[in-house]
PDB file of C-alpha atoms in Angstrom:
ATOM      1  CA  MET J   1      21.307  95.563 109.099  1.00  0.00           C
ATOM      2  CA  GLY J   2      23.407  97.287 111.739  1.00  0.00           C
ATOM      3  CA  ARG J   3      24.209  93.929 113.292  1.00  0.00           C
ATOM      4  CA  TYR J   4      25.411  92.519 109.960  1.00  0.00           C
ATOM      5  CA  ILE J   5      27.579  95.578 109.368  1.00  0.00           C
ATOM      6  CA  ARG J   6      28.972  95.424 112.880  1.00  0.00           C
ATOM      7  CA  TYR J   7      30.058  91.825 112.343  1.00  0.00           C
ATOM      8  CA  TRP J   8      31.157  92.152 108.695  1.00  0.00           C
ATOM      9  CA  TYR J   9      34.263  90.058 109.329  1.00  0.00           C
ATOM     10  CA  THR J  10      31.953  87.069 109.529  1.00  0.00           C
ATOM     11  CA  TYR J  11      31.570  87.487 105.767  1.00  0.00           C
ATOM     12  CA  ARG J  12      35.232  88.364 105.147  1.00  0.00           C
ATOM     13  CA  THR J  13      35.555  85.804 102.355  1.00  0.00           C
ATOM     14  CA  VAL J  14      32.730  87.407 100.405  1.00  0.00           C
ATOM     15  CA  VAL J  15      34.170  90.867 101.097  1.00  0.00           C
ATOM     16  CA  ALA J  16      37.628  89.760  99.902  1.00  0.00           C
ATOM     17  CA  VAL J  17      36.193  88.310  96.686  1.00  0.00           C
ATOM     18  CA  LEU J  18      34.239  91.501  95.994  1.00  0.00           C
ATOM     19  CA  ILE J  19      37.337  93.675  96.591  1.00  0.00           C
ATOM     20  CA  ALA J  20      39.402  91.411  94.307  1.00  0.00           C
ATOM     21  CA  LEU J  21      36.794  91.628  91.556  1.00  0.00           C
ATOM     22  CA  VAL J  22      36.637  95.418  91.791  1.00  0.00           C
ATOM     23  CA  LEU J  23      40.431  95.783  91.730  1.00  0.00           C
ATOM     24  CA  SER J  24      40.855  93.299  88.871  1.00  0.00           C
ATOM     25  CA  GLY J  25      38.146  95.009  86.840  1.00  0.00           C
ATOM     26  CA  SER J  26      39.664  98.438  87.484  1.00  0.00           C
ATOM     27  CA  MET J  27      43.168  97.318  86.517  1.00  0.00           C
ATOM     28  CA  PHE J  28      41.904  95.647  83.341  1.00  0.00           C
ATOM     29  CA  TRP J  29      39.978  98.779  82.372  1.00  0.00           C
ATOM     30  CA  LEU J  30      43.028 100.974  82.973  1.00  0.00           C
ATOM     31  CA  TYR J  31      45.130  98.575  80.868  1.00  0.00           C
ATOM     32  CA  THR J  32      42.692  98.688  77.955  1.00  0.00           C
ATOM     33  CA  GLN J  33      42.585 102.468  78.269  1.00  0.00           C
ATOM     34  CA  GLN J  34      46.373 102.699  78.002  1.00  0.00           C
ATOM     35  CA  VAL J  35      46.395 100.444  74.929  1.00  0.00           C
ATOM     36  CA  THR J  36      43.691 102.607  73.354  1.00  0.00           C
ATOM     37  CA  CYS J  37      45.545 105.828  74.171  1.00  0.00           C
ATOM     38  CA  ASP J  38      48.876 104.491  72.888  1.00  0.00           C
ATOM     39  CA  ALA J  39      47.186 103.640  69.588  1.00  0.00           C
ATOM     40  CA  HIS J  40      45.644 107.145  69.456  1.00  0.00           C
ATOM     41  CA  ALA J  41      42.259 105.506  68.897  1.00  0.00           C
ATOM     42  CA  ALA J  42      38.803 106.775  69.767  1.00  0.00           C
ATOM     43  CA  GLY J  43      37.672 106.001  73.295  1.00  0.00           C
ATOM     44  CA  CYS J  44      40.817 107.180  75.100  1.00  0.00           C
ATOM     45  CA  LEU J  45      39.422 108.554  78.369  1.00  0.00           C
ATOM     46  CA  VAL J  46      42.269 108.017  80.856  1.00  0.00           C
ATOM     47  CA  ASN J  47      45.910 108.051  79.741  1.00  0.00           C
ATOM     48  CA  ILE J  48      47.850 106.282  82.496  1.00  0.00           C
ATOM     49  CA  SER J  49      51.451 106.432  81.273  1.00  0.00           C
ATOM     50  CA  VAL J  50      54.564 105.006  82.850  1.00  0.00           C
ATOM     51  CA  HIS J  51      56.081 108.416  82.111  1.00  0.00           C
ATOM     52  CA  PRO J  52      53.558 111.113  83.108  1.00  0.00           C
ATOM     53  CA  GLU J  53      55.531 113.723  81.139  1.00  0.00           C
ATOM     54  CA  ASP J  54      54.361 112.012  77.926  1.00  0.00           C
ATOM     55  CA  ARG J  55      50.924 113.514  78.491  1.00  0.00           C
ATOM     56  CA  PHE J  56      52.315 117.038  78.098  1.00  0.00           C
ATOM     57  CA  TYR J  57      53.378 116.462  74.486  1.00  0.00           C
ATOM     58  CA  GLY J  58      51.081 116.590  71.529  1.00  0.00           C
ATOM     59  CA  TYR J  59      51.270 114.522  68.391  1.00  0.00           C
ATOM     60  CA  GLY J  60      51.657 117.042  65.602  1.00  0.00           C
ATOM     61  CA  LYS J  61      52.617 116.513  61.990  1.00  0.00           C
ATOM     62  CA  PRO J  62      56.271 116.770  60.854  1.00  0.00           C
ATOM     63  CA  ASP J  63      57.475 120.113  59.552  1.00  0.00           C
ATOM     64  CA  PRO J  64      56.512 120.265  55.854  1.00  0.00           C
ATOM     65  CA  HIS J  65      59.837 121.984  55.111  1.00  0.00           C
ATOM     66  CA  VAL J  66      61.745 118.833  56.128  1.00  0.00           C
ATOM     67  CA  LEU J  67      62.035 116.305  53.296  1.00  0.00           C
ATOM     68  CA  ILE J  68      63.160 112.744  54.069  1.00  0.00           C
ATOM     69  CA  VAL J  69      64.571 110.870  51.079  1.00  0.00           C
ATOM     70  CA  GLY J  70      64.501 107.193  51.984  1.00  0.00           C
ATOM     71  CA  ILE J  71      66.211 104.176  50.456  1.00  0.00           C
ATOM     72  CA  ASP J  72      63.372 101.675  50.127  1.00  0.00           C
ATOM     73  CA  ASN J  73      63.037  98.299  48.423  1.00  0.00           C
ATOM     74  CA  LYS J  74      61.811  99.935  45.222  1.00  0.00           C
ATOM     75  CA  SER J  75      64.923 102.114  45.077  1.00  0.00           C
ATOM     76  CA  VAL J  76      67.235  99.144  45.619  1.00  0.00           C
ATOM     77  CA  ARG J  77      65.476  97.148  42.886  1.00  0.00           C
ATOM     78  CA  ALA J  78      65.786 100.066  40.466  1.00  0.00           C
ATOM     79  CA  LEU J  79      69.470 100.687  41.230  1.00  0.00           C
ATOM     80  CA  ARG J  80      70.257  96.944  41.485  1.00  0.00           C
ATOM     81  CA  GLN J  81      72.833  97.431  44.206  1.00  0.00           C
ATOM     82  CA  TYR J  82      73.093  97.887  47.949  1.00  0.00           C
ATOM     83  CA  PRO J  83      74.984  99.510  49.543  1.00  0.00           C
ATOM     84  CA  LEU J  84      74.495 102.216  46.947  1.00  0.00           C
ATOM     85  CA  LYS J  85      77.363 103.640  44.936  1.00  0.00           C
ATOM     86  CA  ARG J  86      78.772 106.901  46.225  1.00  0.00           C
ATOM     87  CA  SER J  87      77.918 108.460  42.862  1.00  0.00           C
ATOM     88  CA  VAL J  88      74.218 107.981  43.709  1.00  0.00           C
ATOM     89  CA  TYR J  89      74.636 110.145  46.813  1.00  0.00           C
ATOM     90  CA  ALA J  90      76.537 112.718  44.746  1.00  0.00           C
ATOM     91  CA  THR J  91      73.637 112.890  42.284  1.00  0.00           C
ATOM     92  CA  ALA J  92      71.133 113.187  45.138  1.00  0.00           C
ATOM     93  CA  LEU J  93      73.112 116.046  46.684  1.00  0.00           C
ATOM     94  CA  LYS J  94      73.238 117.967  43.405  1.00  0.00           C
ATOM     95  CA  LYS J  95      69.518 117.488  42.743  1.00  0.00           C
ATOM     96  CA  LEU J  96      68.508 118.520  46.259  1.00  0.00           C
ATOM     97  CA  GLU J  97      70.758 121.565  46.034  1.00  0.00           C
ATOM     98  CA  SER J  98      69.276 122.609  42.693  1.00  0.00           C
ATOM     99  CA  ALA J  99      65.787 122.087  44.123  1.00  0.00           C
ATOM    100  CA  GLY J 100      66.446 124.736  46.771  1.00  0.00           C
ATOM    101  CA  ALA J 101      67.458 122.722  49.842  1.00  0.00           C
ATOM    102  CA  LEU J 102      69.010 124.826  52.619  1.00  0.00           C
ATOM    103  CA  VAL J 103      71.027 121.920  53.981  1.00  0.00           C
ATOM    104  CA  VAL J 104      71.430 118.211  53.164  1.00  0.00           C
ATOM    105  CA  GLY J 105      72.091 115.609  55.850  1.00  0.00           C
ATOM    106  CA  PHE J 106      73.261 112.092  54.977  1.00  0.00           C
ATOM    107  CA  ASP J 107      72.231 109.698  57.737  1.00  0.00           C
ATOM    108  CA  VAL J 108      74.457 107.095  56.079  1.00  0.00           C
ATOM    109  CA  SER J 109      77.927 105.992  57.201  1.00  0.00           C
ATOM    110  CA  PHE J 110      80.933 106.460  54.897  1.00  0.00           C
ATOM    111  CA  PRO J 111      83.762 104.936  57.004  1.00  0.00           C
ATOM    112  CA  ASP J 112      85.323 102.842  54.223  1.00  0.00           C
ATOM    113  CA  PRO J 113      86.670 103.771  50.786  1.00  0.00           C
ATOM    114  CA  GLY J 114      84.534 102.934  47.749  1.00  0.00           C
ATOM    115  CA  THR J 115      85.126 102.605  44.033  1.00  0.00           C
ATOM    116  CA  ASP J 116      83.634 105.964  43.083  1.00  0.00           C
ATOM    117  CA  ASP J 117      84.461 108.163  46.066  1.00  0.00           C
ATOM    118  CA  ALA J 118      85.823 110.926  43.831  1.00  0.00           C
ATOM    119  CA  GLN J 119      82.361 111.837  42.557  1.00  0.00           C
ATOM    120  CA  LEU J 120      80.900 112.310  46.030  1.00  0.00           C
ATOM    121  CA  ALA J 121      84.041 114.087  47.250  1.00  0.00           C
ATOM    122  CA  SER J 122      83.773 116.497  44.320  1.00  0.00           C
ATOM    123  CA  ALA J 123      80.073 117.099  44.972  1.00  0.00           C
ATOM    124  CA  LEU J 124      80.816 117.864  48.636  1.00  0.00           C
ATOM    125  CA  ARG J 125      83.579 120.321  47.749  1.00  0.00           C
ATOM    126  CA  ASP J 126      81.476 122.054  45.076  1.00  0.00           C
ATOM    127  CA  SER J 127      78.316 122.259  47.160  1.00  0.00           C
ATOM    128  CA  THR J 128      77.017 125.749  47.879  1.00  0.00           C
ATOM    129  CA  ILE J 129      74.989 124.572  50.877  1.00  0.00           C
ATOM    130  CA  PRO J 130      76.051 122.887  54.147  1.00  0.00           C
ATOM    131  CA  VAL J 131      76.199 119.087  54.117  1.00  0.00           C
ATOM    132  CA  VAL J 132      75.931 117.108  57.349  1.00  0.00           C
ATOM    133  CA  LEU J 133      77.621 113.691  57.350  1.00  0.00           C
ATOM    134  CA  SER J 134      76.648 111.049  59.864  1.00  0.00           C
ATOM    135  CA  TYR J 135      79.378 109.974  62.280  1.00  0.00           C
ATOM    136  CA  PRO J 136      77.940 107.056  64.302  1.00  0.00           C
ATOM    137  CA  ALA J 137      79.473 104.991  67.074  1.00  0.00           C
ATOM    138  CA  SER J 138      78.506 101.856  68.966  1.00  0.00           C
ATOM    139  CA  GLY J 139      76.674 103.882  71.614  1.00  0.00           C
ATOM    140  CA  LEU J 140      76.800 106.745  74.095  1.00  0.00           C
ATOM    141  CA  ILE J 141      77.902 106.694  77.706  1.00  0.00           C
ATOM    142  CA  THR J 142      77.853 109.410  80.352  1.00  0.00           C
ATOM    143  CA  GLY J 143      81.205 110.544  81.668  1.00  0.00           C
ATOM    144  CA  ASP J 144      82.323 113.625  83.614  1.00  0.00           C
ATOM    145  CA  GLY J 145      79.132 115.546  82.858  1.00  0.00           C
ATOM    146  CA  LYS J 146      79.118 114.791  79.125  1.00  0.00           C
ATOM    147  CA  LEU J 147      78.058 112.151  76.628  1.00  0.00           C
ATOM    148  CA  ILE J 148      80.862 110.215  74.953  1.00  0.00           C
ATOM    149  CA  GLN J 149      80.683 108.146  71.786  1.00  0.00           C
ATOM    150  CA  GLN J 150      81.893 104.598  72.285  1.00  0.00           C
ATOM    151  CA  SER J 151      83.829 102.604  69.707  1.00  0.00           C
ATOM    152  CA  ASP J 152      83.973  98.824  70.082  1.00  0.00           C
ATOM    153  CA  ALA J 153      87.441  97.323  69.610  1.00  0.00           C
ATOM    154  CA  GLY J 154      88.813 100.723  68.564  1.00  0.00           C
ATOM    155  CA  ILE J 155      86.838 100.797  65.310  1.00  0.00           C
ATOM    156  CA  ASP J 156      86.373 104.365  64.124  1.00  0.00           C
ATOM    157  CA  GLU J 157      83.370 105.036  61.862  1.00  0.00           C
ATOM    158  CA  ILE J 158      84.365 108.596  61.026  1.00  0.00           C
ATOM    159  CA  PRO J 159      83.764 109.392  57.309  1.00  0.00           C
ATOM    160  CA  ILE J 160      86.822 108.946  55.101  1.00  0.00           C
ATOM    161  CA  ARG J 161      89.153 111.938  54.767  1.00  0.00           C
ATOM    162  CA  ASP J 162      88.224 112.596  51.132  1.00  0.00           C
ATOM    163  CA  PHE J 163      84.712 113.545  52.266  1.00  0.00           C
ATOM    164  CA  ARG J 164      85.689 115.910  55.081  1.00  0.00           C
ATOM    165  CA  CYS J 165      89.241 117.170  54.500  1.00  0.00           C
ATOM    166  CA  ALA J 166      90.604 119.589  51.919  1.00  0.00           C
ATOM    167  CA  ASP J 167      94.314 118.969  52.643  1.00  0.00           C
ATOM    168  CA  SER J 168      96.495 116.568  50.646  1.00  0.00           C
ATOM    169  CA  ASN J 169      97.468 114.222  53.488  1.00  0.00           C
ATOM    170  CA  THR J 170      96.814 110.627  52.371  1.00  0.00           C
ATOM    171  CA  ASN J 171      97.049 109.085  55.849  1.00  0.00           C
ATOM    172  CA  PRO J 172      93.454 107.926  56.579  1.00  0.00           C
ATOM    173  CA  SER J 173      93.979 108.228  60.350  1.00  0.00           C
ATOM    174  CA  ALA J 174      95.520 111.695  60.323  1.00  0.00           C
ATOM    175  CA  PRO J 175      93.421 114.589  61.667  1.00  0.00           C
ATOM    176  CA  CYS J 176      92.343 117.194  59.107  1.00  0.00           C
ATOM    177  CA  GLN J 177      94.660 120.146  58.771  1.00  0.00           C
ATOM    178  CA  GLN J 178      92.174 121.880  56.498  1.00  0.00           C
ATOM    179  CA  PRO J 179      88.538 120.723  56.906  1.00  0.00           C
ATOM    180  CA  ASP J 180      86.123 120.918  54.000  1.00  0.00           C
ATOM    181  CA  ARG J 181      84.278 124.222  54.378  1.00  0.00           C
ATOM    182  CA  ASN J 182      80.905 122.684  53.423  1.00  0.00           C
ATOM    183  CA  VAL J 183      80.975 119.518  55.527  1.00  0.00           C
ATOM    184  CA  ILE J 184      79.789 119.114  59.135  1.00  0.00           C
ATOM    185  CA  LEU J 185      80.211 115.902  61.114  1.00  0.00           C
ATOM    186  CA  ALA J 186      77.349 114.989  63.449  1.00  0.00           C
ATOM    187  CA  SER J 187      76.413 112.096  65.697  1.00  0.00           C
ATOM    188  CA  PRO J 188      73.191 110.136  65.004  1.00  0.00           C
ATOM    189  CA  ASP J 189      73.529 108.162  68.258  1.00  0.00           C
ATOM    190  CA  ILE J 190      70.557 108.350  70.618  1.00  0.00           C
ATOM    191  CA  GLN J 191      69.725 107.285  74.154  1.00  0.00           C
ATOM    192  CA  LEU J 192      66.667 105.119  74.792  1.00  0.00           C
ATOM    193  CA  ASP J 193      64.702 105.068  78.026  1.00  0.00           C
ATOM    194  CA  ALA J 194      64.001 101.729  79.695  1.00  0.00           C
ATOM    195  CA  ASP J 195      60.791 101.331  77.676  1.00  0.00           C
ATOM    196  CA  GLY J 196      62.586 101.871  74.349  1.00  0.00           C
ATOM    197  CA  VAL J 197      61.288 105.418  73.791  1.00  0.00           C
ATOM    198  CA  VAL J 198      63.511 108.420  72.995  1.00  0.00           C
ATOM    199  CA  ARG J 199      62.532 111.350  75.226  1.00  0.00           C
ATOM    200  CA  ARG J 200      65.824 113.249  75.442  1.00  0.00           C
ATOM    201  CA  VAL J 201      68.182 114.284  72.672  1.00  0.00           C
ATOM    202  CA  PRO J 202      71.612 115.709  73.566  1.00  0.00           C
ATOM    203  CA  LEU J 203      72.897 118.738  71.676  1.00  0.00           C
ATOM    204  CA  PHE J 204      76.597 117.832  71.803  1.00  0.00           C
ATOM    205  CA  VAL J 205      78.693 114.680  72.289  1.00  0.00           C
ATOM    206  CA  GLN J 206      82.377 113.869  72.452  1.00  0.00           C
ATOM    207  CA  PRO J 207      83.242 111.976  69.256  1.00  0.00           C
ATOM    208  CA  ALA J 208      84.999 108.614  69.327  1.00  0.00           C
ATOM    209  CA  CYS J 209      87.793 110.014  67.146  1.00  0.00           C
ATOM    210  CA  PHE J 210      88.909 112.269  69.998  1.00  0.00           C
ATOM    211  CA  ALA J 211      89.788 109.297  72.214  1.00  0.00           C
ATOM    212  CA  LEU J 212      91.196 107.315  69.271  1.00  0.00           C
ATOM    213  CA  GLY J 213      93.413 110.198  68.172  1.00  0.00           C
ATOM    214  CA  THR J 214      92.039 110.515  64.635  1.00  0.00           C
ATOM    215  CA  CYS J 215      90.728 114.028  65.285  1.00  0.00           C
ATOM    216  CA  THR J 216      91.455 116.898  67.633  1.00  0.00           C
ATOM    217  CA  THR J 217      87.937 118.118  68.284  1.00  0.00           C
ATOM    218  CA  SER J 218      86.372 117.253  71.619  1.00  0.00           C
ATOM    219  CA  VAL J 219      82.754 117.996  70.701  1.00  0.00           C
ATOM    220  CA  ILE J 220      80.396 117.595  67.746  1.00  0.00           C
ATOM    221  CA  ASN J 221      76.689 118.257  67.352  1.00  0.00           C
ATOM    222  CA  THR J 222      74.072 115.559  67.278  1.00  0.00           C
ATOM    223  CA  PHE J 223      72.608 114.950  63.825  1.00  0.00           C
ATOM    224  CA  GLY J 224      69.246 116.697  64.101  1.00  0.00           C
ATOM    225  CA  PHE J 225      70.682 119.726  65.878  1.00  0.00           C
ATOM    226  CA  ALA J 226      73.494 120.031  63.333  1.00  0.00           C
ATOM    227  CA  VAL J 227      71.047 119.996  60.407  1.00  0.00           C
ATOM    228  CA  TYR J 228      68.763 122.528  62.091  1.00  0.00           C
ATOM    229  CA  SER J 229      71.640 124.849  62.991  1.00  0.00           C
ATOM    230  CA  ALA J 230      73.189 124.639  59.529  1.00  0.00           C
ATOM    231  CA  ALA J 231      69.854 125.389  57.871  1.00  0.00           C
ATOM    232  CA  ASN J 232      69.496 128.529  59.954  1.00  0.00           C
ATOM    233  CA  SER J 233      73.076 129.756  60.094  1.00  0.00           C
ATOM    234  CA  GLY J 234      75.094 127.950  57.433  1.00  0.00           C
ATOM    235  CA  ALA J 235      78.093 125.672  57.803  1.00  0.00           C
ATOM    236  CA  SER J 236      80.644 128.474  58.301  1.00  0.00           C
ATOM    237  CA  SER J 237      78.742 129.997  61.241  1.00  0.00           C
ATOM    238  CA  LEU J 238      78.274 126.626  62.916  1.00  0.00           C
ATOM    239  CA  ARG J 239      81.930 125.732  62.441  1.00  0.00           C
ATOM    240  CA  ALA J 240      82.983 129.086  63.876  1.00  0.00           C
ATOM    241  CA  SER J 241      80.907 128.556  67.017  1.00  0.00           C
ATOM    242  CA  LEU J 242      82.383 125.084  67.528  1.00  0.00           C
ATOM    243  CA  SER J 243      85.955 126.200  66.925  1.00  0.00           C
ATOM    244  CA  GLU J 244      85.663 128.468  69.964  1.00  0.00           C
ATOM    245  CA  ARG J 245      85.646 125.310  72.078  1.00  0.00           C
ATOM    246  CA  ALA J 246      87.812 122.923  70.087  1.00  0.00           C
ATOM    247  CA  GLN J 247      89.836 122.612  66.936  1.00  0.00           C
ATOM    248  CA  LEU J 248      87.844 120.963  64.179  1.00  0.00           C
ATOM    249  CA  PRO J 249      88.869 117.544  62.789  1.00  0.00           C
TER     250      PRO J 249
END
């Protein structure tokens, strides 16, 4: 036996095949384990993730105090229109407010005038709770230690003035001289990692309107942070903290 071990290279082909089989089997097992773990199925023994930090996070249930009102196919069939009329959002705001909501966030863009804007504008002005309006852009880039909203071809998706301004200026591109006391603008833009997973959420971004000259504020909250902050402190407190850094749009 010692002689065979001493001259193992004589059987190097057999040794190479055995090593290849062991490595292939191990890699296939690790792959099936990762698929099992990603699906949160029984039998997950080894979670080999591309991002090891993923293993430090649990998979809990959403906060029961957060209610998501979605626009699904059933809703569209019942209302017989999409995009929905602005009056539908006004009704939703009033009902959520009367139901005891602390804050309402609309993850829907309102960059263009509609036929019934007055109803939503009135509901926003009369609201007794903070309302967060989505202000999206074409993406985020990093610049000078901050995240900046990008706007393709100079297109600004900021909500129309009737929904965020209390002054009488009719110029749609003019910055607000008197912002609506109930309304907060927030960015829903996110950054994906190379594998398409969101692992980091910024707290503040520079809005596209700042570079385009349609507002004078250099920073707004991201959508989730704005809703959370408004629910805990109210729109006036959040606006006051932001105005220390920049003049609101």
